Amino acid sequence: MFEVVSNDTLAPNLHRMVVRAPRIAAARKAGQFVIVRADKGEERIPLTIGDADPEIGTITLFVQAIGASTRRIVATPAGGTLRDVAGPLGQPTHIEKFGRVACIGGGVGTAVLYPLAKALAAAGNQVTTVIGGRSDRYIILKEELAALSTELLVTTEDGSMGRQGFVTHALADLIADSERTPSLVVAVGPVPMMRAVAELTRPHAIETLVSLNPVMIDGTGMCGGCRVVVDGESKFACVDGPEFDGHKVDFALLIDRLTTYREFEEKARCAADECRIAGEVANA
Ligand code: NAD
Ligand code: FES
């Protein structure tokens, strides 16, 4: 059992949960993840380790409550327990001094970006961070990222904070400005965003790292659920990734595989609450 030390809401349906897991906190490196089960028999959910404090033995997880199982995880209050937290899993991010690095976070992906930006800044890189969301309510970790970045740019689709538009608009400006052109771009967010970032950097031959989030089950390379194609070769995101060269990822296949279980997930969500509530209302 793993104690939840704190659980707060960062944005609609996005929780930051600090969990006591001393051995994981001591061993984890930036870019790695854990697999969490709220209770016995529950679905296994892969979650990036957003941060860790080895001194007090805690890890920080950012959990988007989108399905029945993630909703059960975020419903665990401070003082409650999660049944399983397995990890650290996945390859750590390759961190070195690249020089100028642009870290791009789209929506919830910003939470996955945070530990990477933190490690890149700690290695002496000049980090320009671009974070974007639908509106100001969806902009997360702004202060935390500003504290470690040389420059922080915000975009919102409705213009309620920062520049109006997508993160790619701000990145295009950075690339066009020879004083600020990055030598490495790290992008984490929705797949169409990561694909758009990769297409933007490709003509400039700027190395581009993306963090993929395919369906995962065991997290140890055995089930094949997280298969992605990179440079024409099958890879398992759980053991070979989750980070890959964005110029070599088959994004069309990834989108296809991510939507395979949509109907099933919808049914699970429905069975968990909405339909019951709708039924209760209808029967009232
Ligand atoms: P969202 O759809 O609100 O998009 C957030 C921002 O990303 C937008 O404001 C925009 O700046 C950028 N963006 C989105 N589509 C773009 C495009 N086509 N071109 C350029 N920029 C684009 O994001 P959300 O609802 O917070 O995120 C949900 C999605 O993110 C889910 O699909 C989830 O699976 C994915 N996600 C991915 C990771 C990962 O590790 N890659 C982690 C968490 C969530
Ligand atoms: Fe099963 Fe990666 S999650 S092989």
XYZ file of N, CA and C in Angstrom, residues 23-24 27-29 32-34 49 86-90:
42
model
N 11.479 3.936 -2.102
C 12.457 3.259 -2.973
C 12.391 3.804 -4.397
N 11.182 4.153 -4.840
C 11.037 4.731 -6.186
C 11.641 6.137 -6.187
N 15.345 5.940 -6.559
C 15.912 5.353 -7.786
C 15.537 6.102 -9.059
N 14.447 6.843 -9.067
C 13.912 7.382 -10.333
C 14.808 8.440 -10.967
N 14.719 8.503 -12.287
C 15.421 9.557 -13.027
C 14.387 10.247 -13.911
N 11.150 8.886 -16.348
C 10.618 7.559 -16.013
C 9.190 7.651 -15.471
N 8.528 6.503 -15.444
C 7.123 6.488 -15.020
C 6.863 5.328 -14.058
N 5.681 5.340 -13.472
C 5.241 4.221 -12.627
C 3.915 3.703 -13.179
N 6.560 10.102 -13.476
C 6.976 10.607 -12.154
C 7.332 12.081 -12.370
N 4.175 0.692 -9.107
C 5.317 -0.109 -9.558
C 6.242 0.729 -10.424
N 7.537 0.688 -10.120
C 8.485 1.446 -10.923
C 9.771 1.676 -10.169
N 10.667 2.512 -10.648
C 10.511 3.325 -11.860
C 10.664 2.479 -13.132
N 9.872 2.828 -14.162
C 9.871 2.099 -15.424
C 10.287 3.044 -16.553
N 10.699 2.440 -17.679
C 11.054 3.232 -18.862
C 12.489 3.721 -18.816
